[in-house]
PDB file of C-alpha atoms and ligand atoms in Angstrom:
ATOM      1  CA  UNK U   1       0.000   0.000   0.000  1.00 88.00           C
ATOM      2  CA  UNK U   2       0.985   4.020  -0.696  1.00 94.00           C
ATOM      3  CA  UNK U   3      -0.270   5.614   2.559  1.00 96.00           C
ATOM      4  CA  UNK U   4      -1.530   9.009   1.959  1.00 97.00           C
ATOM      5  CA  UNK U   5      -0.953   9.927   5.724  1.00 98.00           C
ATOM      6  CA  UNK U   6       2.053   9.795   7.977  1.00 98.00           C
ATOM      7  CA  UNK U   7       0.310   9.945  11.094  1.00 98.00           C
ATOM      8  CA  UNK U   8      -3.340   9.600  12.267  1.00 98.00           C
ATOM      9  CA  UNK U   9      -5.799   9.467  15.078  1.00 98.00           C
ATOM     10  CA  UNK U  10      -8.422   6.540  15.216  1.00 98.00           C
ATOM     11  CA  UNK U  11     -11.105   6.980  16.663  1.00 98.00           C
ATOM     12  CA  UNK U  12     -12.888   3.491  17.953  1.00 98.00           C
ATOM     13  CA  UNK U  13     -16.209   3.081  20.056  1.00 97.00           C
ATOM     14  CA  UNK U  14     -15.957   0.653  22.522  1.00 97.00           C
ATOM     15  CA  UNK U  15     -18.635  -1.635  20.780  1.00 96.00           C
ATOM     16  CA  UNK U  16     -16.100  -2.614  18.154  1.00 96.00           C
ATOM     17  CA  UNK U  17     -14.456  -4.564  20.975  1.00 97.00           C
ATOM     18  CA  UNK U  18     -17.595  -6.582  20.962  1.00 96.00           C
ATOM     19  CA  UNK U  19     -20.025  -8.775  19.080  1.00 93.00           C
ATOM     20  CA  UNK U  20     -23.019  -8.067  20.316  1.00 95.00           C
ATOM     21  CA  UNK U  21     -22.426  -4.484  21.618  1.00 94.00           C
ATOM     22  CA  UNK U  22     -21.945  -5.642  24.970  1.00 97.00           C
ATOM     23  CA  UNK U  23     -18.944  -6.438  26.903  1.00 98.00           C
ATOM     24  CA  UNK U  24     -15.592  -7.830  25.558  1.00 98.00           C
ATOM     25  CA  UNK U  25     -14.914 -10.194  23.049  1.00 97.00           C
ATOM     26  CA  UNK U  26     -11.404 -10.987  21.790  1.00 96.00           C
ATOM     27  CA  UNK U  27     -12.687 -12.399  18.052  1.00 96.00           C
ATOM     28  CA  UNK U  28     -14.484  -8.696  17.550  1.00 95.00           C
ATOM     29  CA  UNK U  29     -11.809  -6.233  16.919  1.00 96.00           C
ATOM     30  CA  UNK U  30      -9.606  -9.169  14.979  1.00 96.00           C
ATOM     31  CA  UNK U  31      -9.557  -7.187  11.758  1.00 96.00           C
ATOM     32  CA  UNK U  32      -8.776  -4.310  12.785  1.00 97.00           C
ATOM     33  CA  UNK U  33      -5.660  -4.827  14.206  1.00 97.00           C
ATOM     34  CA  UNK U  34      -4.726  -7.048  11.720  1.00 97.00           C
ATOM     35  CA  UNK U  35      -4.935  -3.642   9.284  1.00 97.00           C
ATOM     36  CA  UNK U  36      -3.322  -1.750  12.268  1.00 98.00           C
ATOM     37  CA  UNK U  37      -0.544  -4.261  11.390  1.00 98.00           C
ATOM     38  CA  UNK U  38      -0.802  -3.674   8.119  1.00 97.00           C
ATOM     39  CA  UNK U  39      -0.652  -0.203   8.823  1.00 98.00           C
ATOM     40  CA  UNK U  40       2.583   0.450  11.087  1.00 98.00           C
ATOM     41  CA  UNK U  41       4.550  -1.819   8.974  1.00 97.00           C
ATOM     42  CA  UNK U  42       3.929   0.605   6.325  1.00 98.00           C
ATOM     43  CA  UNK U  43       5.584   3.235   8.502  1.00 98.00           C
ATOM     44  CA  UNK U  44       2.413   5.006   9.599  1.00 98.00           C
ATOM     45  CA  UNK U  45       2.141   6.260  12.836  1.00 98.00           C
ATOM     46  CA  UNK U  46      -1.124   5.088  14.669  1.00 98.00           C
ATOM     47  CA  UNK U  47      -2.947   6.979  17.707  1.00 98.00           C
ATOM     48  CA  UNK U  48      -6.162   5.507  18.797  1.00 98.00           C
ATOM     49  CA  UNK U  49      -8.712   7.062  20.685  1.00 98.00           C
ATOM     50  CA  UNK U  50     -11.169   4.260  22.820  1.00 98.00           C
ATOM     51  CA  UNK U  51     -14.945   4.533  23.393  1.00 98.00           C
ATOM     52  CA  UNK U  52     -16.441   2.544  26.312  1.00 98.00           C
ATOM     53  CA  UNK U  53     -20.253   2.226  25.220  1.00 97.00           C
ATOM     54  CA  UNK U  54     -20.006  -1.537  25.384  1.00 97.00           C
ATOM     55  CA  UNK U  55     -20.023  -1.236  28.732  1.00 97.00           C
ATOM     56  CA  UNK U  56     -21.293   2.009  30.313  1.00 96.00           C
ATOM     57  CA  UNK U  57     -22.370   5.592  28.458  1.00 96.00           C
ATOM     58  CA  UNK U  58     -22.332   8.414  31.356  1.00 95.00           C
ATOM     59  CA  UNK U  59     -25.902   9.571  29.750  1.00 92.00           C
ATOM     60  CA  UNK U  60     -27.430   6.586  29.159  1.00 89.00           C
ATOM     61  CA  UNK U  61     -26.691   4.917  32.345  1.00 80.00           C
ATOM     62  CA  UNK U  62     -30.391   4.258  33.565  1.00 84.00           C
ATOM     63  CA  UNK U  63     -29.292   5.399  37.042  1.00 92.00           C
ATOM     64  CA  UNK U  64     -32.769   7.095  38.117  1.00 90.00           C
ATOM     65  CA  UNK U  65     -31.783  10.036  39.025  1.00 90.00           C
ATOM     66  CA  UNK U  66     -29.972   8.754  41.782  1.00 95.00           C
ATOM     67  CA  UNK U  67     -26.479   8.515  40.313  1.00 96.00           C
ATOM     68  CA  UNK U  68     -25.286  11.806  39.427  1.00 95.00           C
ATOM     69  CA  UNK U  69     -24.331  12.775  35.686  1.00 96.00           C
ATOM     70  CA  UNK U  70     -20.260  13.681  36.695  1.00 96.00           C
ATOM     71  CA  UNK U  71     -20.385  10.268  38.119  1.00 97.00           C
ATOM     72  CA  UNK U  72     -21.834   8.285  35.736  1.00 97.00           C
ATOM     73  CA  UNK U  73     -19.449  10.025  32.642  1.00 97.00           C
ATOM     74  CA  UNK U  74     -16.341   9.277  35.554  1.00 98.00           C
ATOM     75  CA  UNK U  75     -17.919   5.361  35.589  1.00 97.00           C
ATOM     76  CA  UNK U  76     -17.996   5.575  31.468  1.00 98.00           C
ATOM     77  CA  UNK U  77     -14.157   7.061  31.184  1.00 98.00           C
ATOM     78  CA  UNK U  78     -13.116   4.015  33.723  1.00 98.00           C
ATOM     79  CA  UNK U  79     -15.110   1.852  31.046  1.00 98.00           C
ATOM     80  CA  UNK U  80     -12.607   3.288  28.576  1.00 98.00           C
ATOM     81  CA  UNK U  81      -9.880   2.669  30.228  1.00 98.00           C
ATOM     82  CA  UNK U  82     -10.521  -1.307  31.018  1.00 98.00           C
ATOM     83  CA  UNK U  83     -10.845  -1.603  27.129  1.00 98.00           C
ATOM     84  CA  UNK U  84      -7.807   0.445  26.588  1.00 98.00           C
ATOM     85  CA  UNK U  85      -5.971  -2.424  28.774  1.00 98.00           C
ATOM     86  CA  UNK U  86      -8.163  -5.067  26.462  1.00 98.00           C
ATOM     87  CA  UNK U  87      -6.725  -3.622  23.639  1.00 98.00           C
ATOM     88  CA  UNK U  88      -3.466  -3.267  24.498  1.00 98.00           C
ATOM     89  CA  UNK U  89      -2.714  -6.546  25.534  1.00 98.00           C
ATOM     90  CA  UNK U  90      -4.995  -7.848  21.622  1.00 98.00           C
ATOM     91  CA  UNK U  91      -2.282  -5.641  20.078  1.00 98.00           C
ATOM     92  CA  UNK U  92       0.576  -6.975  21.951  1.00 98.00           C
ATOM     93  CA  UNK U  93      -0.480 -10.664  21.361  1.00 98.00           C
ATOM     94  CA  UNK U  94      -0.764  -9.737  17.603  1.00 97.00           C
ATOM     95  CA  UNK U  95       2.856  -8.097  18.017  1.00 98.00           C
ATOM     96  CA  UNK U  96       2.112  -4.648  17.593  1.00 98.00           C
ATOM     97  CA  UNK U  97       4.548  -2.382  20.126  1.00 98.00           C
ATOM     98  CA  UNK U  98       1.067  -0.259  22.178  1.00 98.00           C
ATOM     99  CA  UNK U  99       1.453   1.641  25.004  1.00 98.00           C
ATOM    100  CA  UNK U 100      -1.798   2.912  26.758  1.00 98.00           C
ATOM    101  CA  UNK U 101      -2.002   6.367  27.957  1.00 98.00           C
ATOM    102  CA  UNK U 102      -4.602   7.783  30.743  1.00 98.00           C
ATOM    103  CA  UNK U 103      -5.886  11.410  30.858  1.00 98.00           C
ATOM    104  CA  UNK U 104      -5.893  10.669  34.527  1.00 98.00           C
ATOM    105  CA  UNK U 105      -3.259   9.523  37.068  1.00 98.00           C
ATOM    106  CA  UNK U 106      -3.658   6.160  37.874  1.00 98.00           C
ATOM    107  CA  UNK U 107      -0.083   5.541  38.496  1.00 95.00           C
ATOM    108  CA  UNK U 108      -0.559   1.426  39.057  1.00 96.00           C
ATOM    109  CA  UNK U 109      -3.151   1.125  35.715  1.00 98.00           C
ATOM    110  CA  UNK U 110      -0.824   3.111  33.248  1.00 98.00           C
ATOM    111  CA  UNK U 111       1.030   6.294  32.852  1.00 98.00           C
ATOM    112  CA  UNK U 112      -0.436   9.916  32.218  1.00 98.00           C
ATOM    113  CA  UNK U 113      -0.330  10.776  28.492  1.00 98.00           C
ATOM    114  CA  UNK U 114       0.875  14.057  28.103  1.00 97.00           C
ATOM    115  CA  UNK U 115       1.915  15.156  24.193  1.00 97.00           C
ATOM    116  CA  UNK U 116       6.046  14.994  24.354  1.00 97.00           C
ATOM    117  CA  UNK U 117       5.174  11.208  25.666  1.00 98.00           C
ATOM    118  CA  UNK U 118       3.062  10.478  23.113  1.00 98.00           C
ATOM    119  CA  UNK U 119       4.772  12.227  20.380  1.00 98.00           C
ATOM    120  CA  UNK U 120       7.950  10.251  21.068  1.00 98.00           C
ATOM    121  CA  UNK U 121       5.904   6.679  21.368  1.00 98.00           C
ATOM    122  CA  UNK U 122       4.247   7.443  18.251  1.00 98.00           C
ATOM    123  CA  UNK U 123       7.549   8.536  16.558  1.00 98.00           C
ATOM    124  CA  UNK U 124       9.048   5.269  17.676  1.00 98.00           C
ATOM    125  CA  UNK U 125       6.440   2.968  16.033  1.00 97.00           C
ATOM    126  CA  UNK U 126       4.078   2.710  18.950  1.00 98.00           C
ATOM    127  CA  UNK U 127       0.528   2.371  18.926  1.00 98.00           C
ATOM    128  CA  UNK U 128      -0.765   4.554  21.607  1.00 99.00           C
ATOM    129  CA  UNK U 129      -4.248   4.162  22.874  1.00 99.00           C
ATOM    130  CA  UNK U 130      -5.414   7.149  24.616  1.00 98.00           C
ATOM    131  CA  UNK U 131      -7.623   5.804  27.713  1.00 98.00           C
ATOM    132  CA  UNK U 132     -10.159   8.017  30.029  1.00 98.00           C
ATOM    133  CA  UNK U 133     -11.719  10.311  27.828  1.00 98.00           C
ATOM    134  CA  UNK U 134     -10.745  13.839  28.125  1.00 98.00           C
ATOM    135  CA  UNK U 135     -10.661  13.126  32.220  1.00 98.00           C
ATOM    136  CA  UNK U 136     -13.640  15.366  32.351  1.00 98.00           C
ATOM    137  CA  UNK U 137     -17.439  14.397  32.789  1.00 98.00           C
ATOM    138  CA  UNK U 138     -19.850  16.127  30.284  1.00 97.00           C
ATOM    139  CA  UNK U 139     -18.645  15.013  27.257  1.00 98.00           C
ATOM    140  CA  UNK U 140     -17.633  12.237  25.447  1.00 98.00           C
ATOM    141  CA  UNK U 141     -15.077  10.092  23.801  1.00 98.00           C
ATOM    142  CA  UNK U 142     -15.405  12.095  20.547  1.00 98.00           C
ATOM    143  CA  UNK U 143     -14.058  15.211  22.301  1.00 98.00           C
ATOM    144  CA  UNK U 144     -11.378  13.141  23.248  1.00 98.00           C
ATOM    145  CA  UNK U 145     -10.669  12.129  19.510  1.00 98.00           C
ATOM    146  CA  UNK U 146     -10.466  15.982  18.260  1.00 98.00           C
ATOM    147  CA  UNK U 147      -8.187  16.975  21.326  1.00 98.00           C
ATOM    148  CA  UNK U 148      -5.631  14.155  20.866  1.00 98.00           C
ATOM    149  CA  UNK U 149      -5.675  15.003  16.794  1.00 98.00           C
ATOM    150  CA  UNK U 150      -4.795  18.341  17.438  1.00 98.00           C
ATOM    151  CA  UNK U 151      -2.231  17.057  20.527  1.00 97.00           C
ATOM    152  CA  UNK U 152      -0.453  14.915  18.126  1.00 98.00           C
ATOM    153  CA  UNK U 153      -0.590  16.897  15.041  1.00 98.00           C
ATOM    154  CA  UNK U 154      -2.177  13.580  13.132  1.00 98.00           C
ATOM    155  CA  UNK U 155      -3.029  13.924   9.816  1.00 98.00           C
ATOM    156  CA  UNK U 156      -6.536  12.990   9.914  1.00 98.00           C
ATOM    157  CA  UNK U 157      -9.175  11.688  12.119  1.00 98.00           C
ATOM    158  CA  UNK U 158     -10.632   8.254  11.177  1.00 98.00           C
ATOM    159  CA  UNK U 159     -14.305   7.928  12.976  1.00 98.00           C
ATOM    160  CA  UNK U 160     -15.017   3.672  12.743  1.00 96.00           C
ATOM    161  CA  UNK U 161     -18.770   3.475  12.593  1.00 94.00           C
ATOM    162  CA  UNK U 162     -21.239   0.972  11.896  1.00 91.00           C
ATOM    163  CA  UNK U 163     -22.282   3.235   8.458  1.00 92.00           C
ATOM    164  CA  UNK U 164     -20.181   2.978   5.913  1.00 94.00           C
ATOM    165  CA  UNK U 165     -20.253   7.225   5.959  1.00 96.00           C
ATOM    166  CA  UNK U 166     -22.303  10.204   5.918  1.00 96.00           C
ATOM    167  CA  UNK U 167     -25.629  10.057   4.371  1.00 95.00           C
ATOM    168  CA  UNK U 168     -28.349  12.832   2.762  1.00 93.00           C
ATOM    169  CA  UNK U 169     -30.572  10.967   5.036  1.00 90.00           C
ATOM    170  CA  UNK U 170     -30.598   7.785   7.388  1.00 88.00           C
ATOM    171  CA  UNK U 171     -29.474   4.593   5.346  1.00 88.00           C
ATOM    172  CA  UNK U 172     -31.163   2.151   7.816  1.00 86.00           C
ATOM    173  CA  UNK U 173     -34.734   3.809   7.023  1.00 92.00           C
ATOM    174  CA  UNK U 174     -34.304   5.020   3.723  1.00 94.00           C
ATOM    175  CA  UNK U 175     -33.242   2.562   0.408  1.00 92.00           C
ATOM    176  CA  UNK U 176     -32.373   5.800  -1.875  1.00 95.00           C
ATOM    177  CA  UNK U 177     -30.099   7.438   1.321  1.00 94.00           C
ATOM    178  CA  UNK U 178     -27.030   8.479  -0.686  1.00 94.00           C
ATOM    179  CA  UNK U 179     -23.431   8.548   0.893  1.00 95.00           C
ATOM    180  CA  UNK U 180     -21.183  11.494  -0.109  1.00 97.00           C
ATOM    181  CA  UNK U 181     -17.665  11.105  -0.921  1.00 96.00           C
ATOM    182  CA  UNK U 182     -16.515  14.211   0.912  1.00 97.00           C
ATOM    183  CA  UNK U 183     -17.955  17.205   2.468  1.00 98.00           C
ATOM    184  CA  UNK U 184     -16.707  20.528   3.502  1.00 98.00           C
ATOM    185  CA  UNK U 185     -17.632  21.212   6.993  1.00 98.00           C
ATOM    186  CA  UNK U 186     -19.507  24.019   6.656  1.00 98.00           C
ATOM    187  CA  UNK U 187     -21.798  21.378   4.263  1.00 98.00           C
ATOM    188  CA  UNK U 188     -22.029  18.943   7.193  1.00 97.00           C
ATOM    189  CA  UNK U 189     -23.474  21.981   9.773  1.00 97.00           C
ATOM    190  CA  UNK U 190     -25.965  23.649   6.962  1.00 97.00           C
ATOM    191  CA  UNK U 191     -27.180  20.291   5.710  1.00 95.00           C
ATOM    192  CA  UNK U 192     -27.595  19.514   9.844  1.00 93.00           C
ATOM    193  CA  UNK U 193     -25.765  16.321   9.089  1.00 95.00           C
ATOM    194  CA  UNK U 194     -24.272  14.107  12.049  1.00 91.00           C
ATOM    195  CA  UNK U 195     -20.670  13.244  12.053  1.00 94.00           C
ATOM    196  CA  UNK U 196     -19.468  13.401  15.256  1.00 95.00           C
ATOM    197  CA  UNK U 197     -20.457  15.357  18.624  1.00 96.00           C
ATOM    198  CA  UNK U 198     -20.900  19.184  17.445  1.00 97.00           C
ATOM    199  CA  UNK U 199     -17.921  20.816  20.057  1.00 97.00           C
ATOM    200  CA  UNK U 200     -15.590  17.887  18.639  1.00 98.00           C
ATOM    201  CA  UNK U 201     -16.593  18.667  14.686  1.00 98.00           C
ATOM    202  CA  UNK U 202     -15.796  22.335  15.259  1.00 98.00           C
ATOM    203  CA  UNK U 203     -12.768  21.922  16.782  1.00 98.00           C
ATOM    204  CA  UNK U 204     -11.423  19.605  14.031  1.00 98.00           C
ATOM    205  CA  UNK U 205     -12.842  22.313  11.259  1.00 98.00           C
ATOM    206  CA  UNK U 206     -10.977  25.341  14.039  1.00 98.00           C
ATOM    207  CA  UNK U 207      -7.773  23.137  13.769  1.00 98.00           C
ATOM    208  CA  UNK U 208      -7.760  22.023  10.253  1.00 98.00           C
ATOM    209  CA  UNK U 209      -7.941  18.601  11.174  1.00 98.00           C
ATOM    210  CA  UNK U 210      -9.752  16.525   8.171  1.00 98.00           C
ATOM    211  CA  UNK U 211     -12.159  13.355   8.963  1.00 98.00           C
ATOM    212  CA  UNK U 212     -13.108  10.497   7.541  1.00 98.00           C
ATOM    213  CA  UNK U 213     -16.319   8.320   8.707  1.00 98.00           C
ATOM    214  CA  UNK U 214     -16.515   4.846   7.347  1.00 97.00           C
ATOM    215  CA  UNK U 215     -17.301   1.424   8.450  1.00 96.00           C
ATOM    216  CA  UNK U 216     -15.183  -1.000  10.401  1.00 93.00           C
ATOM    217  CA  UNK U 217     -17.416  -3.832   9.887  1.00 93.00           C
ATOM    218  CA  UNK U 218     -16.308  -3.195   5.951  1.00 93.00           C
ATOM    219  CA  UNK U 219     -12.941  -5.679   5.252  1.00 92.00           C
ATOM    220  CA  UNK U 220      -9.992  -3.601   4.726  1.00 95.00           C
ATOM    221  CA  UNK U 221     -12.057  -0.120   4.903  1.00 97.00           C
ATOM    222  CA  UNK U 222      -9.176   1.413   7.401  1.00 98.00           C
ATOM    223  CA  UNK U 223      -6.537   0.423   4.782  1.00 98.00           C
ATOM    224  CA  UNK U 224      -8.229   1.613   1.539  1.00 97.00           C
ATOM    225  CA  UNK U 225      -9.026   5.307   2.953  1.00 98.00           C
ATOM    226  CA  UNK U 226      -5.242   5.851   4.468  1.00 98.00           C
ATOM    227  CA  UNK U 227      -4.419   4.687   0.840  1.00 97.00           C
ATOM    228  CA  UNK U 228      -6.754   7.344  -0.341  1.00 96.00           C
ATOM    229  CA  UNK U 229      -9.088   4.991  -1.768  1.00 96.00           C
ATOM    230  CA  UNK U 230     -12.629   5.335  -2.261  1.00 94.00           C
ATOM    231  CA  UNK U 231     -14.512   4.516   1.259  1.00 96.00           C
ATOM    232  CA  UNK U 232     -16.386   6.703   3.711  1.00 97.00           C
ATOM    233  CA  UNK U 233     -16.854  10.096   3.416  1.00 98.00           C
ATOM    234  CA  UNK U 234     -14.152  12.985   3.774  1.00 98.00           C
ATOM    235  CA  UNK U 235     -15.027  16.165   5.806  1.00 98.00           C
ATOM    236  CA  UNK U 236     -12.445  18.810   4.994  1.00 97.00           C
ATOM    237  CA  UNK U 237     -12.229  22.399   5.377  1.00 94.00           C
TER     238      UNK U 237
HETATM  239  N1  UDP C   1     -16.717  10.187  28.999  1.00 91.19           N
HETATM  240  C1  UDP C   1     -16.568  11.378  29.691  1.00 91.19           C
HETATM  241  N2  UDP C   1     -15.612  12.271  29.291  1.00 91.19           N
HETATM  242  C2  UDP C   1     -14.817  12.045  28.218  1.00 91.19           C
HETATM  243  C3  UDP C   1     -14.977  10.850  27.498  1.00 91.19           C
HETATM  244  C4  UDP C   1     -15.938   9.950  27.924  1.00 91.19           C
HETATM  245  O1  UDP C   1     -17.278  11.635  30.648  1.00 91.19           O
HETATM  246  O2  UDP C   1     -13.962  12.906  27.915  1.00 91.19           O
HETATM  247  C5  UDP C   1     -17.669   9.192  29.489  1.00 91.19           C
HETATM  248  C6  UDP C   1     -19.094   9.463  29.017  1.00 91.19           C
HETATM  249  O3  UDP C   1     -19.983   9.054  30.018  1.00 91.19           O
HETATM  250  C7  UDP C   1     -19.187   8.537  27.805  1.00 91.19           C
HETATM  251  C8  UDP C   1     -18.422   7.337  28.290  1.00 91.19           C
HETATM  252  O4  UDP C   1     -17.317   7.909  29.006  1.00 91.19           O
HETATM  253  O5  UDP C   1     -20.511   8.227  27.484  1.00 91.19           O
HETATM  254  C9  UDP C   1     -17.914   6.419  27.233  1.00 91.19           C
HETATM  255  O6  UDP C   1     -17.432   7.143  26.109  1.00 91.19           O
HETATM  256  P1  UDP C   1     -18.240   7.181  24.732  1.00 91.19           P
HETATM  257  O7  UDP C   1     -19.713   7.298  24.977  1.00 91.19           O
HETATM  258  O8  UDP C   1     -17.640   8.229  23.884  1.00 91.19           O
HETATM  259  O9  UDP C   1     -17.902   5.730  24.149  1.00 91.19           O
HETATM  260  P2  UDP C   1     -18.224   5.135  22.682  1.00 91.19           P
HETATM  261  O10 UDP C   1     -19.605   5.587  22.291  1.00 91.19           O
HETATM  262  O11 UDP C   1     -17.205   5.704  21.761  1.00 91.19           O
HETATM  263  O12 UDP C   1     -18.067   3.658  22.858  1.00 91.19           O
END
């Protein structure tokens, strides 16, 4: 393969460590660590950004009332860090050098990430899985993506979905729904279109930071759009 991109930011929900959407399953995110492989061997550099909606989403916890919202999005960026330790160890078994980073200090879980760290990992031909969210409650793990994008200087932000892009309208309701090859992103906020979470979108548009959407359930999707293939859609300034 030609990569188009020397460095980039993945961004992966925590249901693609699963089969069902729930929980951990070490079969699930097979593939796409075997393109990850695929990936550093051709010399590109490979952050990754974890979800942890397979196994708690601070806003969707059905807590009652009774659990407050800072806790609940504190229980969902612990969720992301015990699938950044999942994935970590998948990588390592698949011998892929990873080294997972947490906005937070938990000293005997894994080191802080701070940008020099990560810069010089990533420069070295580590994977580096960014674990715990932003470390604050209120948003979510798509924050997280556009921060460490802009942290790391990557090249582009792959979103992994379950869509294989950005549709004129919803492709699960609609046969005609038509996916664009690439947007701008002032398209994506007059057309009311959903890529991402809004204060995430605008701070990849504020820092130049282009994304592509596309789907991870798709064989070799990752490879073909860091080949510049077509696959997804593009959102560019
Ligand atoms: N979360 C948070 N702050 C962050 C990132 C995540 O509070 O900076 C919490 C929030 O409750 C979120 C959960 O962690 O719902 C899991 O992240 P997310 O929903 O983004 O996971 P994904 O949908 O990507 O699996």
């Amino acid at each position: 393969m030609e990569p188009r991109f020397k460095r980039i930011l993945i961004k992966l929900s925590g249901e693609s460590l699963s089969n069902t959407g729930r929980g951990i399953n070490v079969e699930a995110i097979q593939p796409i660590i075997q393109d990850i492989k695929t990936l550093i061997k051709n010399d590109v550099q490979v952050g990754i950004v974890i979800g942890g909606g397979n196994i708690l989403r601070g806003a969707q916890g059905d807590f009652k009332g009774q659990i407050e919202r800072s806790t609940a999005d504190t229980m969902g960026m612990l969720a992301t860090m015990i699938n950044a330790l999942a994935l970590r160890d998948l990588m390592k078994f698949h011998n892929i050098n990873t080294t997972a980073l947490s906005a937070r200090y938990v000293d005997a879980v894994m080191q802080t990430a701070n940008a020099p760290l990560a810069n010089a990992l990533l420069d070295n031909g580590n994977v580096v899985i960014f674990a715990g969210g932003t470390g604050n409650p209120f948003v979510t793990t798509d924050t997280t993506a556009a921060l460490r994008a802009c942290e790391i200087k990557a090249d582009a932000l792959l979103k992994l979905t379950t869509v294989d892009g950005v549709y004129d309208k919803d492709p699960n309701q609609y046969k005609d729904a038509k996916r664009y090859e690439a947007l701008s992103f002032s398209e994506v906020l007059d057309k009311e279109l959903k890529v991402m979470d809004l204060g995430a979108f605008v701070q990849c548009r504020d820092f130049n930071v282009p994304i592509c959407v596309f789907n991870m359930n798709k064989s070799g999707a990752l490879i073909r759009v860091v080949a510049g293939e077509d696959e997804g859609t593009w959102i560019r300034n």
